[in-house]
């Protein structure tokens, strides 16, 4: 059985804690590897290693740091197929989707090539008599990232690329469900010229996370995962005086106005609701058609599309829309929520619970499910299902539709489909959600903008990647300087003002 250890000090090392977790191939249901779960001592050693390497890296000029990112981008492109295969084998998503996972991270590495420009400070000449004032952005030191299973390439890169480009050292604690790709990424960073010790991948579970949160060297923690853990990490990290940005779960609504192109809306819903088996934090899980006739027409278009979804293992290539869920527990949980929806009285128009994949009977597959007449009080409406299940909640008016995402506890993404600019503009302005799509179902901002949800979907005040990433991984120092020629006689006892 393959054993996956850690990546510390620029090389793969074996785990020494004696604790392991199973890594499944979700398509076959087989255990394909065991990943080491780090002890406190292993985490401490990785952090000490990172702390020793960081000062020289911070002193390396930003253009040279950026060149490592440039080379890293080349290597990601070179190894794209290999990375996608390893990702699909552990996660279960299709190969084209796995490539998308890598590419969305690669795009952040590309953005980080601009580090020399992004790290420039501000300067005011003559802020007072003979006084100049300027600011610098300096790295924090050693920082850490704790990431989820659903984007094992993209989210680690969203974190370590800006952190390293800013001159920090990084400890990555990836998901224990798909640990291979993060280590492959770390190897590529070394090949790209990153000095050893600056990017460490330490696998583990809660003990490894707690070791990060309690460590006094680590200055900042970036987390992505479910909301209860995001809240836990945020409160424990900030209580220990660390900077923290913690992104949580979601329940993304898409409103379909009566004037929308319903064919387009139905296609968008099927892709956004069922792609990656619904295991995306930006998946659309609630469709809100406005008006009875819009709802009836939408269901009529959606049902055959959901029934026709092609489900299969990633090895089937491009001929598959989505793969299995990540684990047997995830499959049982999602099917349980569908059972619950039926009990609560929602109308299950398409039932994918009985789906079985010939030749892959032990894989964690289920078919797409479509619910109609879901209401606000139902558990399936309140809970993030994180599976191939789309709920239709009917609304009589725009205001009633708007009120649904507005009053939901999550605030990651949302979308509206309409041909009316005035409605779209009103929606974008009034909605209390971090990422909004107008006739775009999954509005994931590109690398040079920032990504982050509101309400229970995000804790902390800076988003991921884009300019916010550079702010999060640096602190500002402001220097006020006056040279001797500007010195006046004697001491001044009154606070200087700019009058
Ligand atoms: P998860 O919360 O189970 O795990 C995330 C990370 O936390 C993993 O590294 C895991 O090892 C660690 N962890 C798990 N339990 C822990 C505990 N008790 N104490 C300390 N650490 C713990 O999330 P997941 O199942 O890997 O990912 C799916 C979730 O992530 C969904 O809720 C999804 O919406 C969310 N997500 C959010 C975003 C976003 O940007 N908002 C992006 C992707 C995924």
Coordinates of C-alpha atoms and ligand atoms in Angstrom, one line a residue:
X1 CA 0.0 0.0 0.0
X2 CA 1.4 3.4 -1.0
X3 CA 2.2 5.6 2.0
X4 CA 2.0 9.4 1.5
X5 CA 4.1 11.3 4.0
X6 CA 4.9 15.0 4.2
X7 CA 7.1 17.5 2.3
X8 CA 9.5 19.3 4.6
X9 CA 12.8 21.0 4.0
X10 CA 12.5 20.6 0.2
X11 CA 11.9 16.9 0.1
X12 CA 9.4 14.1 0.8
X13 CA 9.7 12.7 4.3
X14 CA 7.9 9.8 5.9
X15 CA 5.4 10.3 8.7
X16 CA 6.6 9.3 12.2
X17 CA 3.4 9.6 14.3
X18 CA 2.3 6.1 13.4
X19 CA -1.2 7.5 12.6
X20 CA -2.6 7.3 9.0
X21 CA -5.8 7.9 7.2
X22 CA -7.1 6.0 4.2
X23 CA -7.1 7.7 0.8
X24 CA -9.8 6.3 -1.5
X25 CA -10.2 6.0 -5.2
X26 CA -13.8 7.3 -5.2
X27 CA -14.6 5.7 -8.5
X28 CA -13.8 2.1 -7.3
X29 CA -14.3 2.6 -3.6
X30 CA -10.8 1.0 -3.0
X31 CA -8.3 2.3 -0.5
X32 CA -5.4 3.3 -2.8
X33 CA -3.0 4.9 -0.3
X34 CA -2.5 5.9 3.3
X35 CA -1.7 9.4 4.3
X36 CA 0.4 10.2 7.4
X37 CA -1.3 12.3 10.1
X38 CA 1.3 14.6 11.6
X39 CA 2.0 14.8 15.3
X40 CA 2.6 18.1 17.1
X41 CA 6.4 17.4 17.0
X42 CA 6.4 16.9 13.2
X43 CA 4.5 20.1 12.8
X44 CA 6.9 22.0 15.1
X45 CA 9.9 20.7 13.1
X46 CA 8.3 21.9 9.8
X47 CA 7.6 25.3 11.3
X48 CA 11.2 25.6 12.7
X49 CA 12.5 24.7 9.2
X50 CA 10.3 27.3 7.6
X51 CA 11.3 30.0 10.1
X52 CA 15.0 29.3 9.4
X53 CA 14.6 29.7 5.7
X54 CA 12.3 32.8 5.6
X55 CA 14.7 35.7 6.4
X56 CA 16.9 35.1 3.3
X57 CA 13.8 34.7 1.1
X58 CA 12.4 38.0 2.4
X59 CA 15.7 39.6 1.6
X60 CA 15.7 38.2 -2.0
X61 CA 14.5 41.0 -4.3
X62 CA 10.9 40.6 -5.4
X63 CA 11.7 40.3 -9.1
X64 CA 13.8 37.2 -8.4
X65 CA 11.0 35.8 -6.3
X66 CA 8.6 36.5 -9.1
X67 CA 10.9 34.5 -11.5
X68 CA 10.3 31.4 -9.4
X69 CA 6.5 31.9 -10.0
X70 CA 7.2 32.4 -13.8
X71 CA 9.0 29.1 -13.9
X72 CA 6.4 27.4 -11.7
X73 CA 3.7 28.4 -14.3
X74 CA 5.8 26.7 -17.0
X75 CA 6.1 23.5 -15.0
X76 CA 2.4 23.4 -14.2
X77 CA 1.7 23.5 -17.9
X78 CA 4.4 20.8 -18.5
X79 CA 2.9 18.5 -15.9
X80 CA -0.8 19.4 -16.4
X81 CA -1.9 15.9 -17.5
X82 CA 0.0 14.2 -14.7
X83 CA -1.4 16.6 -12.1
X84 CA -5.0 16.2 -13.4
X85 CA -4.7 12.4 -13.4
X86 CA -3.5 12.3 -9.7
X87 CA -6.2 14.8 -8.8
X88 CA -9.0 12.9 -10.4
X89 CA -7.8 9.6 -9.0
X90 CA -8.2 10.8 -5.4
X91 CA -11.0 13.3 -5.8
X92 CA -13.1 11.7 -8.4
X93 CA -13.8 14.7 -10.6
X94 CA -13.5 14.4 -14.4
X95 CA -10.1 15.1 -16.1
X96 CA -11.2 18.3 -17.8
X97 CA -12.6 19.6 -14.5
X98 CA -9.3 18.5 -12.7
X99 CA -7.4 20.5 -15.3
X100 CA -9.7 23.5 -14.5
X101 CA -8.7 23.0 -10.8
X102 CA -5.0 23.3 -11.7
X103 CA -5.5 26.2 -14.1
X104 CA -7.5 28.3 -11.7
X105 CA -4.5 28.0 -9.3
X106 CA -2.0 28.6 -12.1
X107 CA -3.8 31.8 -12.9
X108 CA -3.1 33.1 -9.4
X109 CA 0.6 32.1 -9.8
X110 CA 0.6 34.2 -13.0
X111 CA -0.9 37.1 -11.1
X112 CA 1.9 36.7 -8.5
X113 CA 4.5 37.3 -11.2
X114 CA 3.5 40.9 -10.7
X115 CA 4.8 40.9 -7.1
X116 CA 7.4 43.6 -7.6
X117 CA 4.7 46.0 -8.7
X118 CA 2.1 44.8 -6.2
X119 CA 4.6 45.2 -3.3
X120 CA 5.5 48.8 -4.0
X121 CA 4.7 51.2 -1.2
X122 CA 3.4 54.8 -1.2
X123 CA 5.5 57.9 -1.0
X124 CA 4.6 61.5 -0.1
X125 CA 7.3 64.0 -0.8
X126 CA 7.3 67.0 1.4
X127 CA 4.6 65.7 3.9
X128 CA 5.9 68.5 6.1
X129 CA 8.9 70.8 6.1
X130 CA 11.8 68.6 4.9
X131 CA 9.7 65.5 5.8
X132 CA 9.0 62.6 3.4
X133 CA 6.6 59.8 4.3
X134 CA 6.6 56.4 2.8
X135 CA 5.1 53.0 3.3
X136 CA 6.5 49.5 2.8
X137 CA 4.8 46.2 2.6
X138 CA 6.8 43.6 4.5
X139 CA 6.2 39.8 4.8
X140 CA 4.8 38.4 8.0
X141 CA 7.3 35.6 8.5
X142 CA 5.9 32.0 8.6
X143 CA 2.2 31.7 7.6
X144 CA -0.1 28.7 7.1
X145 CA -2.9 27.5 5.0
X146 CA -5.5 24.8 5.8
X147 CA -7.4 23.6 2.7
X148 CA -10.4 21.5 1.7
X149 CA -10.7 18.4 -0.4
X150 CA -12.8 19.9 -3.2
X151 CA -10.0 21.9 -5.0
X152 CA -6.8 20.2 -4.0
X153 CA -4.7 22.2 -6.5
X154 CA -6.5 25.5 -6.8
X155 CA -7.0 26.5 -3.2
X156 CA -3.5 25.6 -2.0
X157 CA -2.1 27.7 -4.8
X158 CA -4.4 30.6 -4.0
X159 CA -2.7 30.6 -0.6
X160 CA 1.0 29.7 -1.1
X161 CA 1.6 31.6 -4.3
X162 CA 0.8 35.1 -2.9
X163 CA 2.3 34.2 0.5
X164 CA 5.6 33.1 -1.1
X165 CA 5.7 35.9 -3.6
X166 CA 5.5 38.4 -0.7
X167 CA 8.5 36.8 1.0
X168 CA 6.9 34.5 3.6
X169 CA 7.5 30.9 4.3
X170 CA 4.5 28.7 4.1
X171 CA 3.1 25.6 5.9
X172 CA 0.3 23.9 4.0
X173 CA -2.0 21.5 5.7
X174 CA -4.1 20.1 2.8
X175 CA -7.1 17.9 3.0
X176 CA -6.3 14.3 4.1
X177 CA -8.7 13.0 1.5
X178 CA -6.7 14.0 -1.6
X179 CA -3.1 14.7 -0.5
X180 CA -1.0 13.8 -3.6
X181 CA -1.4 16.9 -5.7
X182 CA -0.3 19.4 -3.0
X183 CA 3.0 17.5 -2.6
X184 CA 3.5 17.4 -6.3
X185 CA 2.9 21.2 -6.4
X186 CA 5.6 21.7 -3.7
X187 CA 8.0 19.6 -5.7
X188 CA 7.4 21.7 -8.7
X189 CA 8.1 24.9 -6.7
X190 CA 11.5 23.5 -5.7
X191 CA 12.1 22.6 -9.3
X192 CA 11.2 26.2 -10.2
X193 CA 13.9 27.5 -7.9
X194 CA 12.2 28.0 -4.6
X195 CA 14.8 27.5 -1.8
X196 CA 14.2 24.5 0.4
X197 CA 12.2 25.0 3.6
X198 CA 10.0 27.8 2.3
X199 CA 7.1 25.6 1.3
X200 CA 6.2 22.7 3.5
X201 CA 3.3 20.4 3.2
X202 CA 2.3 18.7 6.4
X203 CA -0.5 16.2 6.2
X204 CA -2.8 15.7 9.1
X205 CA -6.1 16.1 10.8
X206 CA -7.4 18.1 13.7
X207 CA -4.1 17.6 15.7
X208 CA -2.1 19.1 12.9
X209 CA -4.5 22.0 12.6
X210 CA -4.4 22.7 16.3
X211 CA -0.6 22.6 16.3
X212 CA -0.7 25.4 13.7
X213 CA -3.3 27.4 15.6
X214 CA -1.4 27.2 18.9
X215 CA 2.1 27.8 17.4
X216 CA 3.7 31.1 18.3
X217 CA 5.8 31.5 15.2
X218 CA 3.0 31.3 12.7
X219 CA 1.7 34.8 12.0
X220 CA -1.3 34.2 9.8
X221 CA -3.7 31.4 8.9
X222 CA -5.8 31.1 5.7
X223 CA -8.5 28.5 5.9
X224 CA -11.1 27.1 3.4
X225 CA -13.6 24.4 4.4
X226 CA -16.9 23.9 6.1
X227 CA -18.4 26.7 8.2
X228 CA -18.2 25.1 11.7
X229 CA -14.4 24.5 11.2
X230 CA -13.9 27.9 9.6
X231 CA -15.5 29.5 12.7
X232 CA -13.4 27.3 15.0
X233 CA -10.1 28.1 13.1
X234 CA -11.0 31.8 13.0
X235 CA -11.7 32.2 16.7
X236 CA -8.7 30.1 17.9
X237 CA -6.3 31.7 15.5
X238 CA -7.3 35.3 16.2
X239 CA -7.4 34.6 20.0
X240 CA -3.8 33.6 19.6
X241 CA -3.1 36.9 17.9
X242 CA -2.8 35.6 14.4
X243 CA -4.2 37.2 11.2
X244 CA -6.9 34.9 9.9
X245 CA -9.1 34.7 6.8
X246 CA -11.4 31.7 7.0
X247 CA -13.9 30.8 4.2
X248 CA -16.8 28.4 4.9
X249 CA -19.8 26.7 3.3
X250 CA -22.4 28.0 0.9
X251 CA -25.9 27.8 -0.4
X252 CA -25.9 29.6 -3.7
X253 CA -29.2 30.8 -5.2
X254 CA -29.8 31.6 -8.8
X255 CA -32.9 33.7 -9.5
X256 CA -34.6 33.2 -12.9
X257 CA -36.7 36.2 -13.9
X258 CA -39.7 35.7 -16.3
X259 CA -37.9 37.6 -19.0
X260 CA -34.8 35.3 -18.9
X261 CA -33.8 33.0 -21.7
X262 CA -35.0 29.8 -20.1
X263 CA -32.9 27.5 -22.3
X264 CA -29.8 29.3 -21.3
X265 CA -30.9 29.4 -17.7
X266 CA -31.6 25.6 -17.6
X267 CA -28.2 24.8 -19.2
X268 CA -26.5 27.1 -16.7
X269 CA -28.3 25.5 -13.8
X270 CA -27.4 22.0 -14.9
X271 CA -23.7 22.8 -15.3
X272 CA -23.5 24.9 -12.1
X273 CA -25.7 22.5 -10.0
X274 CA -24.2 19.2 -11.0
X275 CA -20.7 19.9 -12.2
X276 CA -18.1 18.2 -9.9
X277 CA -21.1 16.3 -8.4
X278 CA -22.1 19.5 -6.7
X279 CA -19.0 19.5 -4.6
X280 CA -18.1 23.1 -5.3
X281 CA -18.5 26.0 -2.9
X282 CA -19.8 28.0 -5.8
X283 CA -22.2 25.3 -7.0
X284 CA -25.7 26.6 -7.5
X285 CA -27.9 24.5 -5.2
X286 CA -31.1 26.6 -5.2
X287 CA -33.0 27.8 -8.3
X288 CA -35.6 30.5 -7.7
X289 CA -37.9 30.9 -10.7
X290 CA -40.1 34.0 -10.5
X291 CA -43.7 33.4 -11.3
X292 CA -45.7 30.2 -11.8
X293 CA -45.3 29.9 -15.5
X294 CA -41.5 30.5 -15.3
X295 CA -41.3 27.8 -12.7
X296 CA -43.3 25.3 -14.7
X297 CA -41.4 25.9 -17.9
X298 CA -38.1 25.7 -16.1
X299 CA -38.9 22.4 -14.5
X300 CA -40.0 21.0 -17.8
X301 CA -36.6 22.0 -19.4
X302 CA -34.5 20.9 -16.4
X303 CA -35.9 17.4 -15.7
X304 CA -34.8 15.7 -18.9
X305 CA -31.4 17.4 -18.7
X306 CA -30.9 16.1 -15.2
X307 CA -32.1 12.6 -16.2
X308 CA -29.6 12.6 -19.1
X309 CA -26.6 13.6 -17.0
X310 CA -23.6 11.3 -17.8
X311 CA -22.0 10.0 -14.7
X312 CA -18.8 7.9 -14.6
X313 CA -15.2 7.5 -13.5
X314 CA -12.6 10.0 -14.7
X315 CA -11.0 7.3 -16.8
X316 CA -14.0 7.5 -19.1
X317 CA -12.5 10.8 -20.4
X318 CA -14.5 13.6 -21.8
X319 CA -17.6 11.6 -22.1
X320 CA -18.6 12.2 -18.4
X321 CA -20.4 15.2 -16.8
X322 CA -19.5 14.3 -13.3
X323 CA -17.9 11.6 -11.2
X324 CA -18.4 10.0 -7.8
X325 CA -18.7 11.8 -4.4
X326 CA -15.4 12.0 -2.5
X327 CA -16.1 9.3 0.2
X328 CA -18.7 6.8 1.2
X329 CA -19.7 9.0 4.2
X330 CA -20.3 11.9 1.8
X331 CA -22.5 9.7 -0.4
X332 CA -24.5 8.4 2.6
X333 CA -24.9 12.0 4.0
X334 CA -26.1 13.4 0.6
X335 CA -28.6 10.5 0.1
X336 CA -29.8 10.9 3.6
X337 CA -30.5 14.6 2.9
X338 CA -32.5 13.6 -0.2
X339 CA -34.5 11.2 1.9
X340 CA -35.1 14.0 4.4
X341 CA -36.3 16.3 1.6
X342 CA -38.9 13.7 0.5
X343 CA -40.0 13.3 4.2
X344 CA -40.3 17.1 4.5
X345 CA -42.7 17.2 1.5
X346 CA -40.6 18.5 -1.3
X347 CA -41.4 17.1 -4.7
X348 CA -38.5 14.9 -6.0
X349 CA -38.9 15.3 -9.7
X350 CA -35.7 13.4 -10.6
X351 CA -34.4 10.8 -8.1
X352 CA -30.8 9.8 -8.6
X353 CA -30.4 7.8 -5.3
X354 CA -30.7 4.4 -7.0
X355 CA -27.9 5.1 -9.6
X356 CA -25.3 2.4 -9.8
X357 CA -22.3 2.4 -12.2
X358 CA -21.8 -0.9 -14.0
X359 CA -18.4 -2.2 -13.2
X360 CA -18.0 0.3 -10.5
X361 CA -20.6 -0.9 -8.0
X362 CA -18.5 0.0 -5.0
X363 CA -17.7 3.5 -6.2
X364 CA -19.3 6.5 -4.5
X365 CA -21.6 7.4 -7.3
X366 CA -25.1 8.8 -7.3
X367 CA -27.3 10.3 -9.9
X368 CA -28.5 13.9 -10.1
X369 CA -31.6 14.8 -8.0
X370 CA -34.0 17.6 -8.7
X371 CA -36.4 18.9 -6.1
X372 CA -39.4 21.1 -6.8
X373 CA -41.5 23.0 -4.3
X374 CA -38.8 23.3 -1.7
X375 CA -39.7 25.8 1.0
X376 CA -37.6 28.0 3.4
X377 CA -38.4 26.0 6.5
X378 CA -37.1 22.7 5.1
X379 CA -33.7 21.3 6.2
X380 CA -32.7 20.6 2.6
X381 CA -33.1 24.4 2.0
X382 CA -31.1 25.5 5.1
X383 CA -28.3 22.9 4.8
X384 CA -25.4 22.9 2.4
X385 CA -25.9 19.5 0.7
X386 CA -22.6 19.5 -1.3
X387 CA -23.9 16.8 -3.7
X388 CA -25.6 16.6 -7.1
X389 CA -28.9 17.9 -5.8
X390 CA -30.7 21.1 -7.1
X391 CA -33.7 22.5 -5.2
X392 CA -36.3 24.7 -6.9
X393 CA -37.9 27.2 -4.6
X394 CA -40.8 29.0 -6.3
X395 CA -41.2 32.8 -5.7
X396 CA -44.2 34.9 -6.8
X397 CA -42.3 38.1 -7.2
X398 CA -38.8 39.6 -7.6
X399 CA -38.9 40.9 -4.0
X400 CA -39.9 37.4 -2.7
X401 CA -37.1 35.8 -4.7
X402 CA -34.5 38.4 -3.5
X403 CA -35.5 37.9 0.1
X404 CA -34.4 34.2 -0.1
X405 CA -30.6 34.7 -0.6
X406 CA -30.8 37.9 1.4
X407 CA -32.0 36.1 4.5
X408 CA -30.0 32.9 4.1
X409 CA -27.2 32.4 6.6
X410 CA -24.6 31.8 3.8
X411 CA -23.4 34.5 1.5
X412 CA -20.8 33.0 -0.9
X413 CA -22.2 33.4 -4.4
X414 CA -25.4 34.1 -6.2
X415 CA -26.7 34.8 -9.7
X416 CA -29.6 36.4 -11.5
X417 CA -30.8 35.5 -15.0
X418 CA -32.7 38.3 -16.7
X419 CA -32.8 40.5 -19.8
X420 CA -33.6 43.6 -17.7
X421 CA -30.6 45.7 -16.7
X422 CA -32.6 47.6 -14.1
X423 CA -33.5 44.4 -12.2
X424 CA -29.9 43.1 -12.5
X425 CA -28.5 46.3 -11.2
X426 CA -30.9 46.4 -8.3
X427 CA -30.0 42.8 -7.4
X428 CA -26.2 43.4 -7.5
X429 CA -26.7 46.5 -5.4
X430 CA -29.0 45.1 -2.7
X431 CA -27.8 41.5 -2.2
X432 CA -25.6 40.8 0.8
X433 CA -23.4 38.2 -0.9
X434 CA -19.8 38.4 -1.8
X435 CA -19.8 37.2 -5.4
X436 CA -22.7 38.0 -7.9
X437 CA -23.3 36.7 -11.4
X438 CA -25.5 38.5 -13.9
X439 CA -26.4 35.8 -16.5
X440 CA -23.3 34.0 -15.2
X441 CA -24.1 31.0 -12.9
X442 CA -20.8 30.6 -11.2
X443 CA -19.3 34.0 -10.8
X444 CA -15.8 33.0 -9.5
X445 CA -13.7 36.1 -9.9
X446 CA -10.5 35.9 -11.9
X447 CA -7.0 35.9 -10.3
X448 CA -6.6 39.7 -10.4
X449 CA -9.9 40.3 -8.6
X450 CA -10.6 38.9 -5.1
X451 CA -12.6 35.8 -4.0
X452 CA -14.6 35.8 -0.8
X453 CA -18.1 35.2 0.7
X454 CA -20.0 37.2 3.2
X455 CA -22.0 36.2 6.3
X456 CA -21.4 32.5 7.4
X457 CA -19.3 31.9 4.2
X458 CA -16.4 34.1 5.2
X459 CA -14.7 35.2 8.5
X460 CA -12.0 37.9 8.5
X461 CA -11.8 41.0 6.4
X462 CA -9.7 40.3 3.4
X463 CA -10.5 38.2 0.4
X464 CA -8.4 35.6 -1.3
X465 CA -6.1 36.3 -4.2
X466 CA -5.9 39.6 -6.2
X467 CA -4.7 42.6 -4.4
X468 CA -6.2 41.4 -1.1
X469 CA -3.9 38.4 -1.1
X470 CA -0.9 40.7 -1.1
X471 CA -2.4 42.7 1.7
X472 CA -3.2 39.6 3.8
X473 CA 0.4 38.2 3.5
X474 CA 2.2 41.5 4.2
X475 CA 2.0 44.2 6.9
X476 CA 2.4 47.9 6.3
X477 CA 5.2 49.9 7.8
X478 CA 5.0 53.6 7.4
X479 CA 8.2 55.7 7.7
X480 CA 8.3 59.4 8.4
X481 CA 11.7 60.7 7.6
X482 CA 13.4 64.1 8.1
X483 CA 17.0 64.7 7.2
X484 CA 19.3 67.0 9.2
X485 CA 19.1 69.9 6.8
X486 CA 15.4 70.1 7.7
X487 CA 16.0 70.1 11.5
X488 CA 15.0 73.3 13.3
X489 CA 16.5 74.6 16.5
X490 CA 15.4 73.0 19.8
X491 CA 12.9 70.4 20.7
X492 CA 9.3 70.5 19.8
X493 CA 6.7 69.8 22.5
X494 CA 3.5 70.2 20.5
X495 CA 2.2 67.3 18.4
X496 CA 3.1 68.1 14.8
X497 CA 0.1 68.9 12.6
X498 CA -0.2 69.7 9.0
X499 CA -1.8 73.1 9.4
Ligands
LIG1 P1 -13.7 20.5 6.1 O1 -14.1 21.6 6.9 O2 -14.2 19.1 6.5 O3 -12.1 20.4 6.0 C1 -11.3 21.5 5.7 C2 -10.0 21.4 6.4 O4 -10.2 21.4 7.8 C3 -9.2 20.1 6.0 O5 -7.9 20.4 5.9 C4 -9.5 19.2 7.3 O6 -8.4 18.3 7.5 C5 -9.6 20.3 8.4 N1 -10.5 19.8 9.5 C6 -11.5 19.0 9.4 N2 -12.1 18.8 10.6 C7 -11.4 19.6 11.5 C8 -11.5 19.8 12.9 N3 -12.5 19.2 13.6 N4 -10.6 20.6 13.5 C9 -9.6 21.2 12.7 N5 -9.5 21.0 11.4 C10 -10.3 20.2 10.8 O7 -14.2 20.8 4.6 P2 -14.1 19.8 3.4 O8 -15.2 18.8 3.5 O9 -12.7 19.4 3.1 O10 -14.5 20.8 2.2 C11 -15.9 21.1 1.8 C12 -16.3 22.4 2.5 O11 -15.5 23.4 2.1 C13 -17.7 22.8 2.0 O12 -18.4 23.3 3.1 C14 -17.4 23.9 1.0 O13 -18.5 24.8 0.8 C15 -16.3 24.5 1.6 N6 -15.5 25.3 0.7 C16 -15.6 26.7 0.7 C17 -14.9 27.5 -0.2 C18 -14.9 28.9 -0.1 O14 -14.1 29.6 -0.7 N7 -15.8 29.5 0.7 C19 -14.1 26.8 -1.2 C20 -14.1 25.4 -1.2 C21 -14.8 24.7 -0.3

